Coordinates of N, CA and C and ligand atoms in Angstrom, one line a residue:
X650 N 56.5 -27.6 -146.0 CA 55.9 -28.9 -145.8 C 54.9 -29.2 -146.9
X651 N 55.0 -30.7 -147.5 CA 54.3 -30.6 -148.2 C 52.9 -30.9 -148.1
X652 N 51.8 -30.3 -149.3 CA 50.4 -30.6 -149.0 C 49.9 -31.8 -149.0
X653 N 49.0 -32.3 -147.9 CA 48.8 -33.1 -147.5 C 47.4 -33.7 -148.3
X654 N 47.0 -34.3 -149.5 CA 46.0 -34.6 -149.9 C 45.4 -36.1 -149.7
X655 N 44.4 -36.3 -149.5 CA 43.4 -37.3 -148.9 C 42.5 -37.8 -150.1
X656 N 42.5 -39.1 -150.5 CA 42.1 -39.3 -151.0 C 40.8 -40.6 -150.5
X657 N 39.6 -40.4 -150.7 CA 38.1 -41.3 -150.6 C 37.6 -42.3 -151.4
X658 N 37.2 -43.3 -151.5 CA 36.5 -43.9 -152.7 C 37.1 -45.2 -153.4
X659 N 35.8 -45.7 -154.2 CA 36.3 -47.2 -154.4 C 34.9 -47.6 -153.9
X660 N 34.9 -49.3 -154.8 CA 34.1 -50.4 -154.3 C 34.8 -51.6 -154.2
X661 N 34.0 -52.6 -154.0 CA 34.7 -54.0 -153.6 C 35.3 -54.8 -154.5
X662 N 35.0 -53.8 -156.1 CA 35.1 -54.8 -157.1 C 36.6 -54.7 -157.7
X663 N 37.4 -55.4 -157.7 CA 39.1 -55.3 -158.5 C 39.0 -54.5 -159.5
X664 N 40.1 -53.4 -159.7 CA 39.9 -52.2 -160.6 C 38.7 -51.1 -160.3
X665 N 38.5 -51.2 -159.2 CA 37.1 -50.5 -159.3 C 37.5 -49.2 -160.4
X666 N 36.5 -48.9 -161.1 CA 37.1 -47.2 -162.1 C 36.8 -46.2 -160.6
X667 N 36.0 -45.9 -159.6 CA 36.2 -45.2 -159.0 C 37.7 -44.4 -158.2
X668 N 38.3 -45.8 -157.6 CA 38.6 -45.9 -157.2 C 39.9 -45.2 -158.1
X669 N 40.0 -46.2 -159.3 CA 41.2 -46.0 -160.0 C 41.7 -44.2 -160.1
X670 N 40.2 -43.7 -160.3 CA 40.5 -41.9 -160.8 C 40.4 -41.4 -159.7
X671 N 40.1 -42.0 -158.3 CA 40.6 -41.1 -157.5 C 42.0 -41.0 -157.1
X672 N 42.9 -42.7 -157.6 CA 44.4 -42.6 -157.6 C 44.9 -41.8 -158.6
X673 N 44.4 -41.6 -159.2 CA 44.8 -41.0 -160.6 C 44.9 -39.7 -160.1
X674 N 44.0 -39.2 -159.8 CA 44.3 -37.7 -159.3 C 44.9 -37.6 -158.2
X675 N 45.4 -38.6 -157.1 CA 46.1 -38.4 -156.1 C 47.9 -38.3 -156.8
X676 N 47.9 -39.1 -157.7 CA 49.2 -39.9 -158.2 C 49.6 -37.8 -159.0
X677 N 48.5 -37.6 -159.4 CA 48.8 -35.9 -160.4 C 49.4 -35.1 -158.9
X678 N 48.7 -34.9 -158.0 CA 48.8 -34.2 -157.0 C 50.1 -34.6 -156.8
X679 N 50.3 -35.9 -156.3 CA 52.3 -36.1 -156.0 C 53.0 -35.7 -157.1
X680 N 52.6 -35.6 -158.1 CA 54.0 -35.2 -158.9 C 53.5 -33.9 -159.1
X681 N 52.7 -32.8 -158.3 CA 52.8 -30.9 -158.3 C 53.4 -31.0 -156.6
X682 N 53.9 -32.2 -156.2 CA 54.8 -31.8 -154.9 C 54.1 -32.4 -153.8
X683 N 52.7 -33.2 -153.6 CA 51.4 -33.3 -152.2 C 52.4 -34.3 -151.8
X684 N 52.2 -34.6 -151.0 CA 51.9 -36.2 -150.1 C 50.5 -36.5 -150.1
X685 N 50.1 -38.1 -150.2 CA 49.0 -38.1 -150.2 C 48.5 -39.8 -149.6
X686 N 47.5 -39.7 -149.1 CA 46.5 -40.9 -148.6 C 45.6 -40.9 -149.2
X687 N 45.3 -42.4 -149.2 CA 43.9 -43.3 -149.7 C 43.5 -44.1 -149.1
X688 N 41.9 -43.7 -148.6 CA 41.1 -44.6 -147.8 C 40.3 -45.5 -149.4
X689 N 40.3 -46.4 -149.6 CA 40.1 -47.2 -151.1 C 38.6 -47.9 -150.3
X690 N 38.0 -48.5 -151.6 CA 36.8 -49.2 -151.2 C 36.4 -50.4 -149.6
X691 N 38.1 -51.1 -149.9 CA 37.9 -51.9 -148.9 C 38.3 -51.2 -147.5
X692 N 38.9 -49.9 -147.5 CA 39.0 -49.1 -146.5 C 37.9 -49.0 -145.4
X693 N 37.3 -48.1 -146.7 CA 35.7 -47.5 -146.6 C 34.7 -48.7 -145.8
X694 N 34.9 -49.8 -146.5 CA 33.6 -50.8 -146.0 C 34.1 -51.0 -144.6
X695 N 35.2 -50.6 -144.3 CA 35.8 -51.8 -142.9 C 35.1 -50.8 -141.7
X696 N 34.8 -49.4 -142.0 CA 34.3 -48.3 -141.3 C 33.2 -49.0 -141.0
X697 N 32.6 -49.1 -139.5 CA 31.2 -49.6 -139.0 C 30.3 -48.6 -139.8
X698 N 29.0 -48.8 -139.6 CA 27.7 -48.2 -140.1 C 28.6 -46.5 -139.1
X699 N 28.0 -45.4 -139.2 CA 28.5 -44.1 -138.3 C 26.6 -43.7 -137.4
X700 N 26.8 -44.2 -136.4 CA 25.8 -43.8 -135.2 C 26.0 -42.6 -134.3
X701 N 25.3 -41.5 -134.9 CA 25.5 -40.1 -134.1 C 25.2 -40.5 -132.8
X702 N 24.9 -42.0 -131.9 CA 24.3 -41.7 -130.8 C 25.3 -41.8 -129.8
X703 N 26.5 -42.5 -130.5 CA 28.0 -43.0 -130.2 C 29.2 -42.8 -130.3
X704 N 30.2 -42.6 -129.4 CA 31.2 -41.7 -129.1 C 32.8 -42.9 -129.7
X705 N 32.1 -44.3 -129.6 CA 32.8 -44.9 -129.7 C 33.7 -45.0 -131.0
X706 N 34.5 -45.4 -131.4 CA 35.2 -45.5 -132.2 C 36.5 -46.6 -132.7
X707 N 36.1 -47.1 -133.8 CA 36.9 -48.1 -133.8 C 38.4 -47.2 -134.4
X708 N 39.8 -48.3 -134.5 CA 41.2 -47.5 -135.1 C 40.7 -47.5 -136.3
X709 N 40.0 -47.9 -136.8 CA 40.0 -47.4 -138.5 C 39.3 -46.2 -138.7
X710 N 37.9 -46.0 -138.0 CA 37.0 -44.9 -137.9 C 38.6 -43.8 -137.2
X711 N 39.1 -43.9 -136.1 CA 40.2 -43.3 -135.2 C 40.9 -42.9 -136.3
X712 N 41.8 -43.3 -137.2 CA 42.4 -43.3 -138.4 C 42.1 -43.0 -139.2
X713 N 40.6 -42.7 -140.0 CA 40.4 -42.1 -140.9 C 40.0 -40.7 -140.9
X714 N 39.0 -40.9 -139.4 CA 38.6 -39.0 -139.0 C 40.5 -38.4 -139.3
X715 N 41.3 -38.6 -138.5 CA 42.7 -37.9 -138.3 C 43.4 -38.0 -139.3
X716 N 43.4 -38.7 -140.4 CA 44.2 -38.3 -142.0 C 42.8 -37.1 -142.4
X717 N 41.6 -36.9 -142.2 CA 40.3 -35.9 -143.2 C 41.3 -34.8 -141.9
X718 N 41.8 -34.9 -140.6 CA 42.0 -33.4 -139.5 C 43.2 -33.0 -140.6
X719 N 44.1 -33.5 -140.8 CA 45.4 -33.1 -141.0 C 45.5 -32.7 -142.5
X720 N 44.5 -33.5 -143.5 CA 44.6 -32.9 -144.6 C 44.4 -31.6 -145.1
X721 N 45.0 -30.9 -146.6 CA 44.7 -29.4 -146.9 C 44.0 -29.6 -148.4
X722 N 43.6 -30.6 -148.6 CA 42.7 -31.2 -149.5 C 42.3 -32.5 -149.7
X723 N 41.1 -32.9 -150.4 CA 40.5 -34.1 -150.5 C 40.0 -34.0 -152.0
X724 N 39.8 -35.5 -152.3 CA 39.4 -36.0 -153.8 C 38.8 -37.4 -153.4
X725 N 37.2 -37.0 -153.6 CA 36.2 -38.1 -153.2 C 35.9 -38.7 -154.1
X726 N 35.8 -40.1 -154.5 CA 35.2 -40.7 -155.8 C 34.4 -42.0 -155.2
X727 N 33.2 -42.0 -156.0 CA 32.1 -42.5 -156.1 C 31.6 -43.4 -156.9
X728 N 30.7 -44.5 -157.1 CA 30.1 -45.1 -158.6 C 29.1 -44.4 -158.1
X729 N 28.1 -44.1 -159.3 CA 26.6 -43.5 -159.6 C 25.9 -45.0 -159.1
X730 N 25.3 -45.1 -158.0 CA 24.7 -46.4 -157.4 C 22.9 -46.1 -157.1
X731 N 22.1 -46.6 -158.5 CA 21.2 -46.5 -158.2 C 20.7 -44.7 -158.7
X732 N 21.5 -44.1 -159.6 CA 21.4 -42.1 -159.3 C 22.0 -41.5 -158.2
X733 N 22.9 -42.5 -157.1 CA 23.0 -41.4 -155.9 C 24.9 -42.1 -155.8
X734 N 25.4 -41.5 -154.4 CA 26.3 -41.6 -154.0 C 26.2 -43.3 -153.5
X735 N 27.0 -44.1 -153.4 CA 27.6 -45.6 -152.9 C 27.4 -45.6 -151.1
X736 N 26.6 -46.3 -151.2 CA 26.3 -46.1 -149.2 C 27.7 -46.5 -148.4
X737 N 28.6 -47.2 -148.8 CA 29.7 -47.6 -148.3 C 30.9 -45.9 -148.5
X738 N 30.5 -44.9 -149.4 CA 31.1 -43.7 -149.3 C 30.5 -43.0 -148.3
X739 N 29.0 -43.2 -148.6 CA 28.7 -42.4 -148.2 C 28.4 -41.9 -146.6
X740 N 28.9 -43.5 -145.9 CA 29.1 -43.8 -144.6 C 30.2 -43.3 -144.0
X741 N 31.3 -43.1 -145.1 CA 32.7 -42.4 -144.5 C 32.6 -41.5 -144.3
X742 N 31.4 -40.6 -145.2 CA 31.4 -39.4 -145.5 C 30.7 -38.9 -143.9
X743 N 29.8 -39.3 -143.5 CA 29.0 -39.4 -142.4 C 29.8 -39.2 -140.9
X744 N 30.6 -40.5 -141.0 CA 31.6 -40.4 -140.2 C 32.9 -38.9 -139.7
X745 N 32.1 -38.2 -140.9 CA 32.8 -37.0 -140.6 C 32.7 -35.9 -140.0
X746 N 31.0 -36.4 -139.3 CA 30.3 -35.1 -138.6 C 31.2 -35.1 -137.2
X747 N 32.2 -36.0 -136.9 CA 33.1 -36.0 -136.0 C 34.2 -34.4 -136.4
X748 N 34.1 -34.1 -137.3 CA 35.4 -33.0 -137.5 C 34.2 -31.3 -137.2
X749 N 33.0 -31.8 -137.0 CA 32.1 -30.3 -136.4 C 32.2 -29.6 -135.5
X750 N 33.0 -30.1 -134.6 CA 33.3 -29.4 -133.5 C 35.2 -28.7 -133.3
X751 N 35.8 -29.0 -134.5 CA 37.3 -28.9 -134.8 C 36.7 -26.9 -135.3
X752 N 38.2 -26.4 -134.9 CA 38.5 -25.3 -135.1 C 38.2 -25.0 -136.9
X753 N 38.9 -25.9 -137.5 CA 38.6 -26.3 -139.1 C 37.1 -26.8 -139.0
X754 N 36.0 -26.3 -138.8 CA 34.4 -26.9 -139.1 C 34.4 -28.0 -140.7
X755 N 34.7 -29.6 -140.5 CA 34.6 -30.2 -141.4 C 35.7 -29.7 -142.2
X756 N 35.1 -29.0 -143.9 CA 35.8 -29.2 -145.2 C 36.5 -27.9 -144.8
X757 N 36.4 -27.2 -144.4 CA 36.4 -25.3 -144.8 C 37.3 -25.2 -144.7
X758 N 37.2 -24.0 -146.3 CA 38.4 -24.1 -146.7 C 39.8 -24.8 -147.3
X759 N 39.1 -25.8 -147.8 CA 39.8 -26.6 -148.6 C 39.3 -26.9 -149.7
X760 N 39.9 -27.5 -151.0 CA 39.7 -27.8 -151.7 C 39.0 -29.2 -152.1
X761 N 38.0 -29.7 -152.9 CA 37.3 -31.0 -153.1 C 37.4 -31.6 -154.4
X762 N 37.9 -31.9 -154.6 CA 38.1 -32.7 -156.0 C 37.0 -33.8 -156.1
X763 N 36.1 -34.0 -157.3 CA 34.9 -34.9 -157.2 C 35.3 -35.7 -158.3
X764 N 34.8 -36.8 -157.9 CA 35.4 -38.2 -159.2 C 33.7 -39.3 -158.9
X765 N 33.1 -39.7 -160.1 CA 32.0 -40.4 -160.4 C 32.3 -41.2 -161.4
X766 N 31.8 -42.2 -161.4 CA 32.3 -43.5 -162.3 C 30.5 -44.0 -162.3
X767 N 30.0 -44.0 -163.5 CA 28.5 -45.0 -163.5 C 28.5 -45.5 -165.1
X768 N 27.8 -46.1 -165.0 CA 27.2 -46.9 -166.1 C 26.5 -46.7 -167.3
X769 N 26.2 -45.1 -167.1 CA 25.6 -44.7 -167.8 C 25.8 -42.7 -167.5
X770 N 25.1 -42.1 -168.6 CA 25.3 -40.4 -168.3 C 24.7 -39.6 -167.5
X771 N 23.6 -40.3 -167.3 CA 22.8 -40.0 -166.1 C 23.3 -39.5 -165.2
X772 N 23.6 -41.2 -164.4 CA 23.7 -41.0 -162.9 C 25.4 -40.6 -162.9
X773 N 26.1 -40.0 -163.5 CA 27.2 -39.7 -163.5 C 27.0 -38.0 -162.8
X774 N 26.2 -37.6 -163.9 CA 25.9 -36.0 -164.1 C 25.2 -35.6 -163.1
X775 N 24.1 -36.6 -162.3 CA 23.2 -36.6 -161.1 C 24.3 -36.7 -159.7
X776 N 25.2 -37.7 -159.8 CA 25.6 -37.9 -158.5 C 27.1 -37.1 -158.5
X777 N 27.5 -36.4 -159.5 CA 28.4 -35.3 -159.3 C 27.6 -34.1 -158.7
X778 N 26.3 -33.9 -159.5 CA 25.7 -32.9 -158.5 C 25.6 -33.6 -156.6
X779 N 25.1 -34.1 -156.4 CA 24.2 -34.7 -155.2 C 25.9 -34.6 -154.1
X780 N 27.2 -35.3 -154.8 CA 28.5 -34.8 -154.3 C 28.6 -33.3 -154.0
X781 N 28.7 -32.3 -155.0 CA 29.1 -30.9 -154.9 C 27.9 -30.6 -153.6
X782 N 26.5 -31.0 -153.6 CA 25.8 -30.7 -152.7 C 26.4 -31.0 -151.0
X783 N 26.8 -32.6 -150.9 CA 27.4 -32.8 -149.6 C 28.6 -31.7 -149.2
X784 N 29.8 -31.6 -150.3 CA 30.8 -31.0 -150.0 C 30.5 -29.3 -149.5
X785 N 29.5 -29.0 -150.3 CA 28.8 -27.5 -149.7 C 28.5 -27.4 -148.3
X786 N 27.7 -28.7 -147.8 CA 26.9 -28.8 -146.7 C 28.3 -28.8 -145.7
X787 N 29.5 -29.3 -146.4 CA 30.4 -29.5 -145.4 C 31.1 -28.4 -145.3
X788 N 31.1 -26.9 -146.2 CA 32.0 -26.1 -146.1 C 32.7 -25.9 -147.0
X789 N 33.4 -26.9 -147.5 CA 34.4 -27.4 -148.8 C 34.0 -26.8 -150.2
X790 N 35.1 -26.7 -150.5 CA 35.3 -25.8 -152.1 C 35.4 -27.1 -153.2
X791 N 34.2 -27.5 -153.9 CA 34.4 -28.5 -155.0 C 34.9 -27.5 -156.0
X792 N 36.3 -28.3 -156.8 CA 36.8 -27.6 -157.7 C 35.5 -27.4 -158.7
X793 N 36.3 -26.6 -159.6 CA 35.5 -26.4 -160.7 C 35.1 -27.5 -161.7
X794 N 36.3 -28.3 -161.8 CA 36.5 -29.6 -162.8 C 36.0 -30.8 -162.0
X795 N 35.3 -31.0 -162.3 CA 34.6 -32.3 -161.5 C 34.8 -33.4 -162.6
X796 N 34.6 -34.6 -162.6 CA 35.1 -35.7 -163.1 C 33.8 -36.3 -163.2
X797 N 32.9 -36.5 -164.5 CA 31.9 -38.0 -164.3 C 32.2 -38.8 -165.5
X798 N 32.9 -39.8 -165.1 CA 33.5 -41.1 -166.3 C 31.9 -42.0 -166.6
X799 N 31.9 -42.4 -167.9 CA 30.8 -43.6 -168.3 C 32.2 -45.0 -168.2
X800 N 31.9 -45.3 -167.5 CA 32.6 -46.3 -167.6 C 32.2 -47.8 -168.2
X801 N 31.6 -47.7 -168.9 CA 31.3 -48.5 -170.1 C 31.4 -47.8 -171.5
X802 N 30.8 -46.6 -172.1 CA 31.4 -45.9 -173.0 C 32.8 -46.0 -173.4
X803 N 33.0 -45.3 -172.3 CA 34.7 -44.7 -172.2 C 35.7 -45.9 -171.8
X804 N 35.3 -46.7 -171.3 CA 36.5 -47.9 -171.1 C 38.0 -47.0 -170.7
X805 N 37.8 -45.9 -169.9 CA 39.5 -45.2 -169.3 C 40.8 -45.6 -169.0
X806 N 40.1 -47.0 -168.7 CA 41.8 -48.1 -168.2 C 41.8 -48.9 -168.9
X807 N 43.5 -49.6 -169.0 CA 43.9 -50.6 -169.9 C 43.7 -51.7 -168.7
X808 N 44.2 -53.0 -169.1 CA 44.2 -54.3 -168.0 C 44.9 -53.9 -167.2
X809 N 46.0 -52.9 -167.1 CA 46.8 -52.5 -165.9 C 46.4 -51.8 -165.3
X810 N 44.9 -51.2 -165.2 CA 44.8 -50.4 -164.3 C 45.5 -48.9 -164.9
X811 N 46.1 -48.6 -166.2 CA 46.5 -47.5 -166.2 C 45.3 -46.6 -167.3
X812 N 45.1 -45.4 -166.6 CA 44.6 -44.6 -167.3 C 45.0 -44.5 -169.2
X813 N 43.9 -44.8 -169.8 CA 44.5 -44.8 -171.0 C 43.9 -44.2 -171.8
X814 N 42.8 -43.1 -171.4 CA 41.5 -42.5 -172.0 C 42.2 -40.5 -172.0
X815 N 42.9 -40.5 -173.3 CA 44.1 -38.8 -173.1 C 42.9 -37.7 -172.6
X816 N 41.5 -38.1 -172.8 CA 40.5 -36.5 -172.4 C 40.4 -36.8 -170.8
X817 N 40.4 -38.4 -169.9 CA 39.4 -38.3 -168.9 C 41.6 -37.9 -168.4
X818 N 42.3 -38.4 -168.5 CA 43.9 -37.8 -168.3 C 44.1 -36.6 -168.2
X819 N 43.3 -35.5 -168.8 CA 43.5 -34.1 -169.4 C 42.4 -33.7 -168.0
X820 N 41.5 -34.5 -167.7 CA 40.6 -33.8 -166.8 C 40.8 -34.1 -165.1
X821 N 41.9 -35.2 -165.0 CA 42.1 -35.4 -163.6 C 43.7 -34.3 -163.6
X822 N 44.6 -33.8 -164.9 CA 45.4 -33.0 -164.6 C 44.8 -32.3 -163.7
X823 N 43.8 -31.3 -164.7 CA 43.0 -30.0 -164.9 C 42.5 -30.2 -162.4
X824 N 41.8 -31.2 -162.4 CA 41.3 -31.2 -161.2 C 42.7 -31.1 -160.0
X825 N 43.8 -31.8 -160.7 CA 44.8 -32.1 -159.6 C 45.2 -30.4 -159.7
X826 N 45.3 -29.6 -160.4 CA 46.1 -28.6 -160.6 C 45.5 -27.5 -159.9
X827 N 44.0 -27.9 -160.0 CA 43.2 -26.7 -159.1 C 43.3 -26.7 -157.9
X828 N 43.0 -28.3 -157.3 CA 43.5 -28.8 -155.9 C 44.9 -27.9 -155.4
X829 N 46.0 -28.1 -155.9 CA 47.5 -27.8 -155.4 C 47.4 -26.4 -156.2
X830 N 46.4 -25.7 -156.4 CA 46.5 -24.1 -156.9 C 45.6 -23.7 -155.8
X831 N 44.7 -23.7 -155.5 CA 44.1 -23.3 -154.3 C 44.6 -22.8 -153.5
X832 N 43.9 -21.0 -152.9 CA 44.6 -20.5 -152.1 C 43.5 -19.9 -151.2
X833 N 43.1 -20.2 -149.7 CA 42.1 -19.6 -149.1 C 41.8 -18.2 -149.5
X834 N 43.0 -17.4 -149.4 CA 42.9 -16.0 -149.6 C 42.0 -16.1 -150.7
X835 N 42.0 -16.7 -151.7 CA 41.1 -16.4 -152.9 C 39.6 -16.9 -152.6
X836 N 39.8 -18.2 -152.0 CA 38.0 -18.2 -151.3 C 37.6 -17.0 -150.5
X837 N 38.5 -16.0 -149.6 CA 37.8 -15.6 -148.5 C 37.2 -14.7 -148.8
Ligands
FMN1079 C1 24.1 -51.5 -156.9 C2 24.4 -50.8 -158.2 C3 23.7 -49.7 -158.7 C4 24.1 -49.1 -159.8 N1 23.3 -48.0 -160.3 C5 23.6 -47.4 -161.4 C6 22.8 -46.3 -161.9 O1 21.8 -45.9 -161.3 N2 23.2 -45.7 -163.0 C7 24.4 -46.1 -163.7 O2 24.7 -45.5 -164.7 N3 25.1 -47.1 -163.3 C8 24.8 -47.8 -162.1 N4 25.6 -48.8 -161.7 C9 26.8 -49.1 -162.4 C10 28.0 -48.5 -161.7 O3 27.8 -47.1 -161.4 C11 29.2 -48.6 -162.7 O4 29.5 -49.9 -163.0 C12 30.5 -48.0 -162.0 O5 31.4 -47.7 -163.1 C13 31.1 -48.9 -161.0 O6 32.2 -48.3 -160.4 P1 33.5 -49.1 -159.9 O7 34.2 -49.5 -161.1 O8 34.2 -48.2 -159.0 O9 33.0 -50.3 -159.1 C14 25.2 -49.5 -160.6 C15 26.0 -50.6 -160.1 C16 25.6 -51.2 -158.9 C17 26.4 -52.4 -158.5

């Protein structure tokens, strides 16, 4: 069966670059063999605010917890908003304290591929840490190759949307390859 990889992230803006490198590394993972899903920006926003006080659940929130149960990896991407994670991520992210009580506690045991897109070097380098920190909190194995794009520097995409930057291409391989190399036995 093939691996099931999950993909997070995006904003409201057309092309978002977040977004783009989180397909980009989902698109590597399909061709080492995954199957794969994307919750994209407009996904993410459609998710209500997440209220620990409430059991309720809309099909989207229903739908999103149950592609994070089934997956054997994830690749979360972010803009650096302000130095930190995008509250519209970070709400999804939230939404996940639903998977605490699952046999699988949250991430464990799986692999996390991190993707950051900001405006500068900063908040790239800051909110790839502030990520690796959540995914810890969650159990989850952030690969080693983490991704922070300037996306004004670097300009990574052409008008199509296609990756066109061969080092930030060379680093979402490098991330997809760790994802679909990953082997619990070697975390345990
Ligand atoms: C509300 C807001 C806050 C931002 N804060 C920062 C910041 O602190 N540092 C930075 O380098 N870029 C900042 N940016 C720029 C975005 O991180 C940058 O444009 C990013 O590439 C957008 O990602 P996207 O293409 O997925 O929308 C901010 C943008 C917005 C809209």
């Amino acid at each position: 069966m093939a691996r099931h990889i999950v993909g997070i992230g995006g904003t409201f803006r057309p092309q978002s670059s977040s977004e783009l490198l989180v397909r980009a590394v989902l698109s590597a993972c399909e061709r080492m063999g995954a199957r794969v899903t994307m919750f994209d920006g407009a996904a993410l926003a459609a998710l209500p605010h997440f209220n620990p006080e409430s059991q309720d659940r809309t099909a989207a929130q229903a739908a999103f917890v149950a592609a994070l149960r089934d997956a054997d990896g994830i690749v979360i991407g972010t803009p650096g908003y302000h130095g930190g994670v995008s509250g519209v991520v970070k709400n999804a992210i939230d939404l996940l304290e639903d998977l605490r009580g699952d046999d699988r506690v949250y991430f464990d045991g799986m692999p996390v591929g991190l993707v950051v897109s900001a405006a500068g070097w900063q908040a790239g380098g800051v909110t790839l840490a502030a990520l690796r920190g959540i995914v810890h909190a969650m159990r989850g194995w952030p690969t080693p190759a983490g991704i922070a794009v300037n996306s004004i520097a670097q300009k990574p995409f052409g008008a199509d949307g296609a990756l066109i930057d061969a080092g930030i291409a060379a680093q979402v391989d490098t991330q997809a390859r760790q994802i679909m190399g990953f082997r619990l036995e070697q975390a345990a």
